[in-house]
Short mmCIF file of C-alpha atoms and ligand atoms in Angstrom, two decimals:
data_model
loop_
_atom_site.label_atom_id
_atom_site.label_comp_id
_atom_site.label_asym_id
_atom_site.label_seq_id
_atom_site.Cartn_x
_atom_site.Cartn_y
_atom_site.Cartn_z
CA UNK A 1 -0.37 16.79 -20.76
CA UNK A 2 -3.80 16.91 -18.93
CA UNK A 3 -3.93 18.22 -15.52
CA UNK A 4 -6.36 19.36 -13.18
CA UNK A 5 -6.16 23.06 -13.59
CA UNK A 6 -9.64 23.72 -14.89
CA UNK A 7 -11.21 20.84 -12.28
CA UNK A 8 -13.27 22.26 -9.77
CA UNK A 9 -11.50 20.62 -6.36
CA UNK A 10 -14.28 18.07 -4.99
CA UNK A 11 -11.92 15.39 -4.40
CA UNK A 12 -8.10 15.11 -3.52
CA UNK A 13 -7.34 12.54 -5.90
CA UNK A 14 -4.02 10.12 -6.65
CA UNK A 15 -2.03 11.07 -9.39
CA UNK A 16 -2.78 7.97 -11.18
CA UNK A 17 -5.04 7.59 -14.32
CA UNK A 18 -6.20 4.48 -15.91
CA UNK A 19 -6.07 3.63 -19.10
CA UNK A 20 -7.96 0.32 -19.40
CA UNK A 21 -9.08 -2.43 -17.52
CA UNK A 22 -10.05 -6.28 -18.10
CA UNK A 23 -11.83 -8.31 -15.44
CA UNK A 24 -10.72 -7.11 -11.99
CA UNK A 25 -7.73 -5.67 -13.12
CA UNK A 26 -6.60 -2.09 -14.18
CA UNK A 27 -3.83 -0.53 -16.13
CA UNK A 28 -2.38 2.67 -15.50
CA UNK A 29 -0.76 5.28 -18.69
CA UNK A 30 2.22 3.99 -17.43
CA UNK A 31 1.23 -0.11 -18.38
CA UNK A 32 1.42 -0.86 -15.10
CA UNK A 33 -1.38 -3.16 -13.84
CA UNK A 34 -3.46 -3.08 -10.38
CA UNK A 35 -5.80 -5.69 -8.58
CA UNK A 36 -9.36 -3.55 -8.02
CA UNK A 37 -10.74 -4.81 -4.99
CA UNK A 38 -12.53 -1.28 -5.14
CA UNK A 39 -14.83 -1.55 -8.32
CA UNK A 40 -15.28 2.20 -8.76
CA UNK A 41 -16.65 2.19 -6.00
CA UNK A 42 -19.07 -0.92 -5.63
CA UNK A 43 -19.92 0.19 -9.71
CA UNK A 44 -18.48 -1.70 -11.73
CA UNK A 45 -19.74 -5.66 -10.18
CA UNK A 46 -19.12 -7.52 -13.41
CA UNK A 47 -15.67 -5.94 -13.61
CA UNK A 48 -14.34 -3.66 -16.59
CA UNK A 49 -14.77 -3.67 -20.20
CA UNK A 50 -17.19 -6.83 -19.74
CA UNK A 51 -18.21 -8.05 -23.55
CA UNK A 52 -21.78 -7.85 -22.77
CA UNK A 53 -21.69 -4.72 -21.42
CA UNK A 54 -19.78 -3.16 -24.44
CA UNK A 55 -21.95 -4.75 -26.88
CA UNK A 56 -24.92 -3.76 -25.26
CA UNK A 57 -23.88 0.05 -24.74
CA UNK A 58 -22.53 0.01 -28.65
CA UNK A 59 -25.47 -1.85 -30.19
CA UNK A 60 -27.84 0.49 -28.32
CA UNK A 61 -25.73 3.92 -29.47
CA UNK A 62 -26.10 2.86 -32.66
CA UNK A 63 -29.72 2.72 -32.76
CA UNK A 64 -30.87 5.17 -30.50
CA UNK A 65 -30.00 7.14 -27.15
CA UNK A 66 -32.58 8.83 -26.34
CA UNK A 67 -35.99 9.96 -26.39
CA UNK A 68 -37.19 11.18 -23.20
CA UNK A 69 -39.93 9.83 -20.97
CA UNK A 70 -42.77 11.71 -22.80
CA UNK A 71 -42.49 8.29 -25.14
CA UNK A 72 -42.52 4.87 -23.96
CA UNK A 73 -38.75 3.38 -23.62
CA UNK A 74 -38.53 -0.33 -24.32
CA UNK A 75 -35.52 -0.99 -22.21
CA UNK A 76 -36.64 0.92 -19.62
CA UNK A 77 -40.11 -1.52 -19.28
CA UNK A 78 -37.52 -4.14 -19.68
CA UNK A 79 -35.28 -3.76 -17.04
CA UNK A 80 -38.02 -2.59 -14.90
CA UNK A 81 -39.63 -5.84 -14.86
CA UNK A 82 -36.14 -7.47 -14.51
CA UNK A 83 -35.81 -5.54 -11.26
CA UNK A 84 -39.50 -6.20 -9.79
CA UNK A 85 -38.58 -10.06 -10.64
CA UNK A 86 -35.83 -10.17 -8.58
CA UNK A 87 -36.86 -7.96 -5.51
CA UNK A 88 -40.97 -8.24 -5.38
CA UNK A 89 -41.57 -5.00 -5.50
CA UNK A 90 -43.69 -3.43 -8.11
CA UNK A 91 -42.84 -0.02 -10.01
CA UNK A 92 -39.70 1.62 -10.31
CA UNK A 93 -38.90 4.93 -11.24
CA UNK A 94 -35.20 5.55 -12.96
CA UNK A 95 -32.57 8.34 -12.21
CA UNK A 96 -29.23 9.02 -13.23
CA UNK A 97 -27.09 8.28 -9.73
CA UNK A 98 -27.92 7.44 -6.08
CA UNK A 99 -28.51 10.59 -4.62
CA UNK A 100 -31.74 11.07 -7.53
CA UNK A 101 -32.97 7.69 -6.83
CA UNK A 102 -32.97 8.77 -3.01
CA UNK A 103 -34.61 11.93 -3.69
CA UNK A 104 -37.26 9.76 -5.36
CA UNK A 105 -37.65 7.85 -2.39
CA UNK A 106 -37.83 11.00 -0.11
CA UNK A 107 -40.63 13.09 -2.16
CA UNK A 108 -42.83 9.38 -2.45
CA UNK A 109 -42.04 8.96 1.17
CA UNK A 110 -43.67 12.70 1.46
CA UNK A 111 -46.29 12.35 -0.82
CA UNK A 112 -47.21 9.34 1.22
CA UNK A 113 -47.39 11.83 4.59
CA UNK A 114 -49.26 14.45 3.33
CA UNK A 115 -52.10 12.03 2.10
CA UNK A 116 -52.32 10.93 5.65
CA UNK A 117 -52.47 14.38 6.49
CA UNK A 118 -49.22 15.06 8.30
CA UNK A 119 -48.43 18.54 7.84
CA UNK A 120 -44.72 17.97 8.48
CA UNK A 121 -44.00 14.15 7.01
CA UNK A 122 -40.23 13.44 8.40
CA UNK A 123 -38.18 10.80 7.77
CA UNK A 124 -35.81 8.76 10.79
CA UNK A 125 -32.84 8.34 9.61
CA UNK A 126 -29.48 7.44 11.04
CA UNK A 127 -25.92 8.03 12.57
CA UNK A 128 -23.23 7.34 10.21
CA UNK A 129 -25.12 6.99 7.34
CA UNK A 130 -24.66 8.25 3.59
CA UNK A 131 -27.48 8.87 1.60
CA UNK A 132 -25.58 11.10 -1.22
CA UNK A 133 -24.58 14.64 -1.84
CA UNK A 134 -27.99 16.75 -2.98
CA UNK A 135 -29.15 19.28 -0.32
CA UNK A 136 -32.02 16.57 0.86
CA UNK A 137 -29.53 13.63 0.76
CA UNK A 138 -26.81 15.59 2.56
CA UNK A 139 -29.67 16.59 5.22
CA UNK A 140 -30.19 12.74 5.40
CA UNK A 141 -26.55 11.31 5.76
CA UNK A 142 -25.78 11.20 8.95
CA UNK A 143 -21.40 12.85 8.50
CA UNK A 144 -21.32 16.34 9.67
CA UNK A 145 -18.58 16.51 7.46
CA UNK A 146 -21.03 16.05 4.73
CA UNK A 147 -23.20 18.89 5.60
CA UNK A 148 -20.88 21.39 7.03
CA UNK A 149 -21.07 24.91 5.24
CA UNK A 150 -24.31 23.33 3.46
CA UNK A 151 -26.69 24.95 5.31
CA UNK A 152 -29.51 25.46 6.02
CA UNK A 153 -30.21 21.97 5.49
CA UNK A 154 -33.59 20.83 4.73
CA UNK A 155 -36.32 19.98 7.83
CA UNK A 156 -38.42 16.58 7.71
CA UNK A 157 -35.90 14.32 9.25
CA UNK A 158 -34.99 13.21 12.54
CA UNK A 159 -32.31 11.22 13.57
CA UNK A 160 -31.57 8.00 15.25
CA UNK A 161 -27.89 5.82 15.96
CA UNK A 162 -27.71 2.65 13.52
CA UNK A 163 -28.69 -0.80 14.94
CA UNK A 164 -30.84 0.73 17.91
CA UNK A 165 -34.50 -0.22 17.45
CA UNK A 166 -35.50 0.79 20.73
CA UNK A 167 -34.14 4.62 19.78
CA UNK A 168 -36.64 4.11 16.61
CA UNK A 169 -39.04 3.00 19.18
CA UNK A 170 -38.36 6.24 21.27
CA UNK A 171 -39.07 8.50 18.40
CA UNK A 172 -42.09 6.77 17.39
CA UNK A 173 -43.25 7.58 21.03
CA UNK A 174 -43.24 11.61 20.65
CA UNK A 175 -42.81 12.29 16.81
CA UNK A 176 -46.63 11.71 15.47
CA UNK A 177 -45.24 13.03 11.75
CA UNK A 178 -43.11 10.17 11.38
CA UNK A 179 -43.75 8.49 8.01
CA UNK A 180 -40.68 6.68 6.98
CA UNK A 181 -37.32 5.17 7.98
CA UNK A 182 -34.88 5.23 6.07
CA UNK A 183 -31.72 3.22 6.24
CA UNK A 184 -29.02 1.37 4.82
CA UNK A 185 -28.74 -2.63 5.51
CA UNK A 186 -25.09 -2.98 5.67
CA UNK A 187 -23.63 1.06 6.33
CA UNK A 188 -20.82 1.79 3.06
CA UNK A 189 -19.10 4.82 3.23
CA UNK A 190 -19.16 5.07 7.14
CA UNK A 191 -16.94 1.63 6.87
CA UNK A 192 -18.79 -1.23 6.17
CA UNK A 193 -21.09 -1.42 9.58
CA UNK A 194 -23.18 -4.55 9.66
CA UNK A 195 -26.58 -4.36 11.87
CA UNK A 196 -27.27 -7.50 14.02
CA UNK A 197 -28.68 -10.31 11.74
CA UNK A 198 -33.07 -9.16 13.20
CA UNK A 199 -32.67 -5.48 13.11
CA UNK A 200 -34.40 -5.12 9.36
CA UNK A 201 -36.70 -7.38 10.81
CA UNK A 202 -37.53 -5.32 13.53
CA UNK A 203 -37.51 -2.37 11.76
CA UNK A 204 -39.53 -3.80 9.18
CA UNK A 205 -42.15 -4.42 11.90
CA UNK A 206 -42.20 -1.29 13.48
CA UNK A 207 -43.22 0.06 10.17
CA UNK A 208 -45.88 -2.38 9.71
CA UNK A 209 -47.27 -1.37 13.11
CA UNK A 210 -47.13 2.18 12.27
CA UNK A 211 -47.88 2.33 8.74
CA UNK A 212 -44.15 4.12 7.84
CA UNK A 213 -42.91 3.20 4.69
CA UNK A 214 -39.64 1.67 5.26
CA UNK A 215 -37.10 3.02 2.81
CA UNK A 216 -33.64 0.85 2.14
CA UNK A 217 -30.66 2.88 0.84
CA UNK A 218 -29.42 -0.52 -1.01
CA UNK A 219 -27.16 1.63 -3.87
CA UNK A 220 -24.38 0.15 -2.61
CA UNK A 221 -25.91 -3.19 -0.71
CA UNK A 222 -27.63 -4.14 -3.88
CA UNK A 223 -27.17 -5.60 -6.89
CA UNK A 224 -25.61 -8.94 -5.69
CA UNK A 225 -22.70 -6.81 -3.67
CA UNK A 226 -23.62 -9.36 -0.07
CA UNK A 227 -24.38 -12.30 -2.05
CA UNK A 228 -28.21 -11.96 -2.58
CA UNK A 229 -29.85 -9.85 -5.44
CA UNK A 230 -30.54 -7.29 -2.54
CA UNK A 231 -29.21 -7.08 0.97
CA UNK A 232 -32.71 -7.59 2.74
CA UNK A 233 -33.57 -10.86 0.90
CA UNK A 234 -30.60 -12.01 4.08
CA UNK A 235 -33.89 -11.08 6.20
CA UNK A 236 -36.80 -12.47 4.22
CA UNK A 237 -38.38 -9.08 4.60
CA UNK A 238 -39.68 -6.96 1.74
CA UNK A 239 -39.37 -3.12 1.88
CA UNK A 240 -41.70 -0.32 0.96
CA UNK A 241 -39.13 1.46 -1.08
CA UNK A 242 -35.68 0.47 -2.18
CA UNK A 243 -33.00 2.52 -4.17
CA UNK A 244 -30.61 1.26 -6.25
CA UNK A 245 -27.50 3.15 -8.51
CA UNK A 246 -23.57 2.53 -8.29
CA UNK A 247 -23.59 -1.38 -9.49
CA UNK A 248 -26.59 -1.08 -11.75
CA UNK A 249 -25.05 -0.01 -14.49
CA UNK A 250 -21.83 -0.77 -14.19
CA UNK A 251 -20.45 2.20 -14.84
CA UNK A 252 -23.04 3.67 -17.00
CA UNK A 253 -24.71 6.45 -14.65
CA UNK A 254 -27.92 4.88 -13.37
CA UNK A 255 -30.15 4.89 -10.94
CA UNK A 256 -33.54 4.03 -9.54
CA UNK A 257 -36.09 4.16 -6.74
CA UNK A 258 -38.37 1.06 -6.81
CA UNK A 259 -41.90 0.40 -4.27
CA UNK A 260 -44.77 -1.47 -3.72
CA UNK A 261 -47.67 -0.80 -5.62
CA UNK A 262 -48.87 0.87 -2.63
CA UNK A 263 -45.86 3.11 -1.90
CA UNK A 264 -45.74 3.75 -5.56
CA UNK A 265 -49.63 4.86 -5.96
CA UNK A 266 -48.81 8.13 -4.43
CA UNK A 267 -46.99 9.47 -7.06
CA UNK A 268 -48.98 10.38 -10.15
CA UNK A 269 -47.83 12.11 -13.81
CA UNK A 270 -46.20 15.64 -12.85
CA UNK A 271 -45.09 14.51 -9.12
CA UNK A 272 -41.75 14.06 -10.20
CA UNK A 273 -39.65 13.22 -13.36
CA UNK A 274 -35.93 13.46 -14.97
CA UNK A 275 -34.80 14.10 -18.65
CA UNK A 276 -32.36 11.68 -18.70
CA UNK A 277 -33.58 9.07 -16.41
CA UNK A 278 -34.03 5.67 -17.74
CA UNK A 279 -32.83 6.32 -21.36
CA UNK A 280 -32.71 3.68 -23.46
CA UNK A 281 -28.70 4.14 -23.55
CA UNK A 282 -28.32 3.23 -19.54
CA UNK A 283 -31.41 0.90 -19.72
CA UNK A 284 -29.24 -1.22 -22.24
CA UNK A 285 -26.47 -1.49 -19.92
CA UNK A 286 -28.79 -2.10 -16.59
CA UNK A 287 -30.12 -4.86 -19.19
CA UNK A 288 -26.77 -6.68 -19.74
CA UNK A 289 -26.22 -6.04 -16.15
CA UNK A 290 -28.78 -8.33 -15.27
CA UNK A 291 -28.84 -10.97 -18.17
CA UNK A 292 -25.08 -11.57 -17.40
CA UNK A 293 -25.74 -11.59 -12.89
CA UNK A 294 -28.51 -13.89 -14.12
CA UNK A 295 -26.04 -16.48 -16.80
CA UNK A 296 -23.10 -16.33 -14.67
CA UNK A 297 -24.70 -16.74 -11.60
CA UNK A 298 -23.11 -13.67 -10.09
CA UNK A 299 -24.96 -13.50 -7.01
CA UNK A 300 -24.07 -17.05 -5.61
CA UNK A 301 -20.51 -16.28 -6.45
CA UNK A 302 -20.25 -13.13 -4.60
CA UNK A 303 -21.81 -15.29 -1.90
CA UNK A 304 -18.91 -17.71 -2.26
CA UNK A 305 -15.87 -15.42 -2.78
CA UNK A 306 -17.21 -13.06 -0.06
CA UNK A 307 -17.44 -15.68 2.69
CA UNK A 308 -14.13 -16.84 0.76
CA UNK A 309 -11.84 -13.76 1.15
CA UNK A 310 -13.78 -13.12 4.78
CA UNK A 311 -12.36 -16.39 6.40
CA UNK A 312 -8.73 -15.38 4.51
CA UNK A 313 -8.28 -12.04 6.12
CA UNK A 314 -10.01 -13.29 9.79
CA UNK A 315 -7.26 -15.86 9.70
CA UNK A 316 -4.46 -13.57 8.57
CA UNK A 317 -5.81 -10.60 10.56
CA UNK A 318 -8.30 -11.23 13.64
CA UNK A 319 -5.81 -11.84 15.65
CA UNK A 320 -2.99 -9.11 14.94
CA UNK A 321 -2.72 -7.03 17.77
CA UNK A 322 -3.84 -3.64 16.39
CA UNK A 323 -6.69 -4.94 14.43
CA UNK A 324 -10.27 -4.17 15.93
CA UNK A 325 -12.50 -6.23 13.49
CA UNK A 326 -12.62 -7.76 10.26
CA UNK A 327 -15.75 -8.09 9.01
CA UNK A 328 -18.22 -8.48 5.83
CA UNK A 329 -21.13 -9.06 4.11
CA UNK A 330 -20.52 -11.35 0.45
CA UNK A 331 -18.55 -9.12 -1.10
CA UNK A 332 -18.49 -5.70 0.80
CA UNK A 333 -15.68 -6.67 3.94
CA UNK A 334 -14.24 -4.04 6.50
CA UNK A 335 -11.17 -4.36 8.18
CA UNK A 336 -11.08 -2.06 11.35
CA UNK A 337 -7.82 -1.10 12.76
CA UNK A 338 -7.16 0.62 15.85
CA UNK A 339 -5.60 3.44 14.72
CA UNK A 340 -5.58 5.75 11.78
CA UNK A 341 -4.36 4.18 8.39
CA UNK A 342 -5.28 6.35 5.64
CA UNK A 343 -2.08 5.88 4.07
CA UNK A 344 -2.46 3.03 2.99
CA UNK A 345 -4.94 4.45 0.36
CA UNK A 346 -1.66 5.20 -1.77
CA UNK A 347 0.73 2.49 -0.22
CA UNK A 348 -1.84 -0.55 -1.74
CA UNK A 349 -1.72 1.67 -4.74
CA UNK A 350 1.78 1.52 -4.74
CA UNK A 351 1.67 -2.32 -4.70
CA UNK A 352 -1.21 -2.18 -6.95
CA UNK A 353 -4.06 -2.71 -5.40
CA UNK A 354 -7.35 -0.61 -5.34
CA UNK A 355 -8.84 -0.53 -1.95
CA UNK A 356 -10.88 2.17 0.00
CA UNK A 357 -10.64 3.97 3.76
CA UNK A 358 -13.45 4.93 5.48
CA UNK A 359 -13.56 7.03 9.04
CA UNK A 360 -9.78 6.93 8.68
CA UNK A 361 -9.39 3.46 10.36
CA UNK A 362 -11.54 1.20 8.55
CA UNK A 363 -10.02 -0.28 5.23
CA UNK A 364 -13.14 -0.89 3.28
CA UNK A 365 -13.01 -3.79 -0.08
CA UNK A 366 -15.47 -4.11 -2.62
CA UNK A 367 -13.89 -5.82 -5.57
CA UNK A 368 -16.13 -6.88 -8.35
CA UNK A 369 -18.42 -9.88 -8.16
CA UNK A 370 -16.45 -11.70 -10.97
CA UNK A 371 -13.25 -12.11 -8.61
CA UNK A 372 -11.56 -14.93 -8.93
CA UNK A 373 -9.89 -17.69 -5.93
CA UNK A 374 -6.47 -16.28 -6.99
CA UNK A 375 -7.14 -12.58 -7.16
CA UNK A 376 -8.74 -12.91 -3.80
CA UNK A 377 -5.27 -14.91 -2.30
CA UNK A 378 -3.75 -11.72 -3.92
CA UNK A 379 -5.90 -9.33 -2.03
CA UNK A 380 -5.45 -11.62 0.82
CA UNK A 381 -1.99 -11.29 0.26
CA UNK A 382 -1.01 -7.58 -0.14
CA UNK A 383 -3.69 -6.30 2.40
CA UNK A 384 -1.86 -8.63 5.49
CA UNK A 385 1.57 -7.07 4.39
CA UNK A 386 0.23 -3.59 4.38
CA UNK A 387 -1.50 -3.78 7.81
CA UNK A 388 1.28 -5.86 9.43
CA UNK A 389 4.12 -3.30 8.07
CA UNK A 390 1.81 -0.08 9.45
CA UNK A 391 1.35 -1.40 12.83
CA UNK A 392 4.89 -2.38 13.35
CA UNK A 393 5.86 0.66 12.27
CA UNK A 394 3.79 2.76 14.30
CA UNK A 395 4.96 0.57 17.35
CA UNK A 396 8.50 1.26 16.32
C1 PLP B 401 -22.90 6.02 -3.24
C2 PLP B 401 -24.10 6.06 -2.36
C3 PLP B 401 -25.10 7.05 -2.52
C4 PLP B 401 -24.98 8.19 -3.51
O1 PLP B 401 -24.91 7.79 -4.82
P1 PLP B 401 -24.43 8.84 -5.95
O2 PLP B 401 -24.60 8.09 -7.23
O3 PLP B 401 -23.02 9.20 -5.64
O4 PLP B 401 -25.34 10.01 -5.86
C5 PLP B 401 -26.20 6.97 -1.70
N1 PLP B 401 -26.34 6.01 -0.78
C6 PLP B 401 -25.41 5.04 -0.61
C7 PLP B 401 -25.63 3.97 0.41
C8 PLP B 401 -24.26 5.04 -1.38
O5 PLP B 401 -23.32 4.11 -1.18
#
């Protein structure tokens, strides 16, 4: 039997392992089956084992892998173009997760200081936020529970609390060595914290006005996950830089840092580069990715099912004593309780349902973009049991 003996502890994880999955659903070594309203994590969008996925991945591994970026990749020029399409922004470089793609974004953002002469280019960033798990991305997330023991973490960045432009204003005020902000649209791992509907906007202006790049952390926001292709479209803005990962691939480790043409014309051959980044394996799946968000209209669903399941749970839940919020974004939706309710990580597991919590009150959902009307009445289902039974228990 397999155990965990020779895994180095990063994560306290449930003793269940899948075996296979279909769709939305999972099955566990035991054949029992679970409802993933989790999606690996906001990774896998078009489900599991999607067709055009696997025949993409397979057709591709049996022609070639890879050949590193000292040769032009097809896919890569494909997908790249796919990408600028759908956002309007003009070069991308590719990674292999979100924390590379953010590094990206932090050395352009850098690069794009120093050529303005700033000495000491730093980067506003913000409370609560998660940016990933490298020593620059740690510096940037804004958990002290991510960086704690990690020091000394890296200078250049300042911080600000989320949804506060006149704090942004503040540090523009006595910070000249600003030259980026950096920010998520819709906060993910801090539990699904939504911005008022203008603050992009605003921030989006400030930048304009002082010539910052503005930098959005949309690896988990993008990819159709709040019912546009990307979470700023909501705004009719356009950023400077935007990452991408987690959904991209769909569970093929990609990621990538795209920018305007003038963002992007800081960074020349031997700024910055990655062996594996791009290759034509992930490429192939970012590929399919697209093609199928593109044929089955992914996005517009999302849009649909999200506002869907939102009005379900509001009904079920808004007005439970105990419940703070519930709240979303197409298909990324928080439900905020009152109290603590981290069991109910393994309880929904127990019932079989995937679900996430975040800052141990928030119960966080992503489930893939494919969802169906029933699966949703499913999630809809199980989630008002499990947060009605907790809070009468803990009133008991
Ligand atoms: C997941 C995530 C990251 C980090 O991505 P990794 O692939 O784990 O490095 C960065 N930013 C946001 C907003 C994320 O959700």
């Amino acid at each position: 039997m397999a155990n965990n003996e020779h895994i180095m502890s990063t994560y306290a994880s449930a003793s269940v392992t899948f075996e296979s999955g279909k769709g939305a659903v999972l099955t566990d070594t035991n054949g029992k089956e679970y409802l993933d309203a989790l999606s690996g994590i906001a990774v896998c969008g078009l489900g599991h084992a999607h067709p055009a996925v696997a025949k993409a991945i397979s057709e591709q591994a049996n022609k070639l892998l890879h050949t590193s970026n000292l040769y032009q990749i097809k896919n890569q020029q494909l997908l790249a173009d796919k990408l600028c399409e759908h956002s309007g922004l003009d070069r991308v470089f590719f990674s292999n997760s979100g924390a590379e793609a953010n590094e990206a974004a932090i050395k352009l953002a850098r690069l794009y200081g120093h050529k303005k002469n700033i000495d000491v280019p730093t980067i506003i960033v913000m409370e609560n936020s998660f940016h990933g798990r490298t020593m620059a991305t740690l510096t940037a997330t804004g958990s002290r529970k991510v960086q704690a023991g990690f020091e000394p973490l890296v200078q250049g960045f300042v911080r600000a609390p989320y949804n506060d432009i006149e704090a942004v204003k503040n540090i523009a005020k006595n910070n000249s060595n600003i030259v980026a902000v950096m920010v998520e649209p819709v906060q993910g791992e801090s539990g699904v914290r939504i911005p008022d509907a203008d603050y992009l906007n605003k921030l989006r202006e400030l930048c304009d006005q002082k010539d910052w790049l503005l930098i959005l952390d949309e690896i988990q926001t993008g990819m159709g996950r709040t019912g546009e292709w990307f979470a700023f479209q909501h705004n009719k803005i356009k950023p400077d830089v935007m990452t991408l990962a987690k959904a991209l691939g769909n569970g093929v480790p990609i990621g990538a840092c795209l920018a305007t043409e003038k963002a992007a014309s800081v960074m020349k051959p031997g700024n910055h580069g990655s062996t594996f980044g791009g290759n034509p394996l992930a490429c192939a799946a970012g590929l399919a990715v697209i093609n199928t968000m593109e044929s089955e209209q992914l996005v517009n669903k999302a849009r649909d099912m999200g506002a869907y399941l939102l009005n379900a749970l509001q009904k079920e839940l808004s007005h439970v004593e105990g419940v703070r919020d519930v709240r979303g974004l197409g298909l990324m939706l928080g439900i905020e309780l009152k109290q603590p309710c981290t069991e109910l990580f393994s309880q929904a597991l127990e019932q079989g349902l995937l679900i996430a919590i975040q800052s141990e009150t928030i119960i966080r959902l992503l489930p893939p973009l494919i969802l169906s009307k029933e699966q949703a009445d499913t999630i809809v289902q199980k989630i008002t049991l499990l947060v009605t039974n907790l809070l009468q228990q803990k009133a008991a």
